[in-house]
Amino acid sequence: MALSRYDFRGVGALNLFLVLPLTSPEVVLGASLATLFIDWDITRGFWTVVIAHVMFQVSFVALTVRARIRGFDWTLEQAAQDLGASPMRTFWKVTFPLILPGILAAALPELRVVHRRLHHHVLQRRLAGDVPRYRSSAPAAPRPPQINVLATMILVVTSR
């Protein structure tokens, strides 16, 4: 939001760093992150994958949200604060709902990719026989229907 709302020194460099991951091949970004993790002697695993996904997605989300904010009517925030809302309440009740479509539009494709990768990981572990017996033989815990509804909504939205 600061990139759209304020003008400060270093905006050009920050814009360059936001566009750089979008224009670089993913193989280059993956190799550079792997090199960084190896050089810093970081154990590669779940958290390094999370860091890599966040790094890849920050540019998409930032640029999409900035495009959404360009047409934002800032007088809505002023009106909410004039009516007595605190800055945090103004953000959560006025600003956030208006920028949420931009965040979701950028983040949902990545959630789909993460879901596929986790599914393949679980499938590979089952095929390799790495899943402990007590888990595979235990009765399934009852699942609330809201989880199925949410999963179906995510699948429908991301499969378009």
Coordinates of C-alpha atoms in Angstrom, one line a residue:
M1 CA 0.0 0.0 0.0
A2 CA 2.9 2.3 0.7
L3 CA 4.1 2.0 -2.9
S4 CA 0.8 3.4 -4.2
R5 CA 0.0 5.9 -1.5
Y6 CA 3.4 7.5 -0.8
D7 CA 6.3 8.8 -2.8
F8 CA 9.7 8.1 -1.1
R9 CA 13.3 7.7 -2.0
G10 CA 14.1 4.2 -3.4
V11 CA 10.7 3.6 -5.0
G12 CA 12.5 2.8 -8.4
A13 CA 14.8 0.3 -6.8
L14 CA 11.9 -1.3 -4.9
N15 CA 9.9 -1.6 -8.1
L16 CA 12.9 -3.2 -9.8
F17 CA 13.1 -5.8 -7.1
L18 CA 9.4 -6.5 -7.3
V19 CA 9.5 -7.0 -11.1
L20 CA 12.8 -9.0 -11.1
P21 CA 11.3 -12.3 -9.9
L22 CA 8.5 -12.0 -12.6
T23 CA 11.0 -11.5 -15.4
S24 CA 13.6 -14.1 -14.2
P25 CA 13.2 -17.7 -15.1
E26 CA 12.1 -19.8 -12.2
V27 CA 15.0 -22.1 -12.7
V28 CA 17.4 -19.2 -12.0
L29 CA 15.5 -18.2 -8.9
G30 CA 15.4 -21.8 -7.6
A31 CA 19.1 -22.3 -8.3
S32 CA 20.0 -19.0 -6.6
L33 CA 17.9 -19.9 -3.5
A34 CA 19.4 -23.4 -3.4
T35 CA 22.9 -21.9 -3.5
L36 CA 22.0 -19.4 -0.8
F37 CA 20.6 -22.2 1.5
I38 CA 23.7 -24.3 0.8
D39 CA 26.2 -21.5 1.4
W40 CA 24.5 -20.5 4.7
D41 CA 24.4 -24.2 5.7
I42 CA 20.6 -24.2 6.1
T43 CA 19.0 -27.6 6.4
R44 CA 16.7 -27.9 3.4
G45 CA 13.2 -29.1 4.1
F46 CA 9.7 -27.8 4.7
W47 CA 10.7 -24.3 5.8
T48 CA 13.0 -23.6 2.9
V49 CA 10.2 -24.6 0.6
V50 CA 7.9 -22.2 2.4
I51 CA 10.5 -19.4 2.1
A52 CA 10.9 -20.1 -1.6
H53 CA 7.2 -20.0 -2.3
V54 CA 6.7 -16.8 -0.3
M55 CA 9.6 -15.2 -2.2
F56 CA 8.1 -16.3 -5.6
Q57 CA 4.7 -15.0 -4.6
V58 CA 5.5 -11.6 -3.0
S59 CA 6.0 -10.0 -6.4
F60 CA 2.7 -11.2 -7.8
V61 CA 0.7 -10.2 -4.7
A62 CA 2.4 -6.8 -4.4
L63 CA 1.9 -5.8 -8.1
T64 CA -1.7 -7.1 -8.1
V65 CA -2.6 -5.3 -4.9
R66 CA -0.9 -2.1 -6.2
A67 CA -3.0 -2.3 -9.3
R68 CA -6.1 -2.8 -7.2
I69 CA -5.2 0.2 -5.0
R70 CA -4.6 2.6 -7.9
G71 CA -8.3 3.1 -8.3
F72 CA -8.9 3.1 -4.5
D73 CA -11.0 6.0 -3.1
W74 CA -9.0 7.1 -0.1
T75 CA -11.9 9.3 1.1
L76 CA -13.5 6.0 2.3
E77 CA -10.8 5.7 4.9
Q78 CA -11.1 9.3 5.9
A79 CA -14.9 9.0 6.2
A80 CA -14.5 5.9 8.5
Q81 CA -12.0 7.7 10.7
D82 CA -14.2 10.8 10.8
L83 CA -17.0 8.6 12.1
G84 CA -14.7 7.4 15.0
A85 CA -13.1 4.3 13.7
S86 CA -9.5 3.6 14.8
P87 CA -6.8 3.2 12.1
M88 CA -6.8 -0.6 12.7
R89 CA -10.5 -0.9 12.5
T90 CA -10.5 1.3 9.4
F91 CA -8.0 -1.0 7.7
W92 CA -9.8 -4.2 8.6
K93 CA -13.4 -3.0 7.9
V94 CA -12.7 -0.7 4.9
T95 CA -9.3 -1.1 3.2
F96 CA -8.8 -4.8 3.6
P97 CA -12.1 -5.9 2.1
L98 CA -11.5 -3.6 -0.9
I99 CA -8.0 -5.0 -1.6
L100 CA -8.8 -8.6 -0.8
P101 CA -9.8 -9.5 -4.4
G102 CA -6.3 -8.4 -5.5
I103 CA -4.7 -10.6 -2.9
L104 CA -6.8 -13.6 -3.7
A105 CA -6.3 -13.2 -7.5
A106 CA -2.5 -13.3 -7.0
A107 CA -2.4 -16.0 -4.2
L108 CA -4.9 -18.6 -5.4
P109 CA -2.8 -19.9 -8.3
E110 CA 0.1 -20.5 -5.8
L111 CA -2.2 -22.2 -3.4
R112 CA -3.1 -24.6 -6.2
V113 CA 0.5 -25.3 -6.9
V114 CA 1.3 -25.9 -3.2
H115 CA -1.7 -28.2 -2.9
R116 CA -0.5 -30.3 -5.9
R117 CA 3.0 -30.6 -4.5
L118 CA 1.8 -31.6 -1.1
H119 CA -0.5 -34.2 -2.7
H120 CA 2.4 -35.6 -4.7
H121 CA 4.6 -35.7 -1.6
V122 CA 2.0 -37.7 0.3
L123 CA 1.4 -40.0 -2.6
Q124 CA 5.1 -40.7 -3.0
R125 CA 5.4 -41.4 0.7
R126 CA 2.5 -43.9 0.6
L127 CA 3.9 -45.6 -2.5
A128 CA 7.3 -45.9 -0.9
G129 CA 5.8 -47.4 2.2
D130 CA 7.0 -44.5 4.5
V131 CA 3.6 -44.0 6.1
P132 CA 3.5 -45.6 9.5
R133 CA 1.1 -48.5 9.9
Y134 CA -0.8 -47.0 12.8
R135 CA -1.8 -44.0 10.7
S136 CA -2.9 -46.0 7.7
S137 CA -4.9 -48.5 9.8
A138 CA -6.4 -46.0 12.2
P139 CA -10.1 -45.1 11.6
A140 CA -10.6 -41.8 9.9
A141 CA -11.6 -39.0 12.2
P142 CA -14.9 -37.4 11.4
R143 CA -14.4 -34.2 9.3
P144 CA -16.7 -31.2 9.7
P145 CA -18.6 -30.5 6.4
Q146 CA -17.2 -27.0 6.3
I147 CA -13.8 -28.4 5.4
N148 CA -15.3 -30.1 2.4
V149 CA -17.1 -27.0 1.3
L150 CA -14.0 -24.9 1.6
A151 CA -11.9 -27.4 -0.3
T152 CA -14.5 -27.6 -3.1
M153 CA -14.6 -23.7 -3.3
I154 CA -10.8 -23.5 -3.6
L155 CA -10.8 -26.3 -6.2
V156 CA -13.5 -24.6 -8.3
V157 CA -11.9 -21.1 -8.1
T158 CA -8.4 -22.3 -8.9
S159 CA -9.4 -24.7 -11.7
R160 CA -10.7 -21.9 -14.0

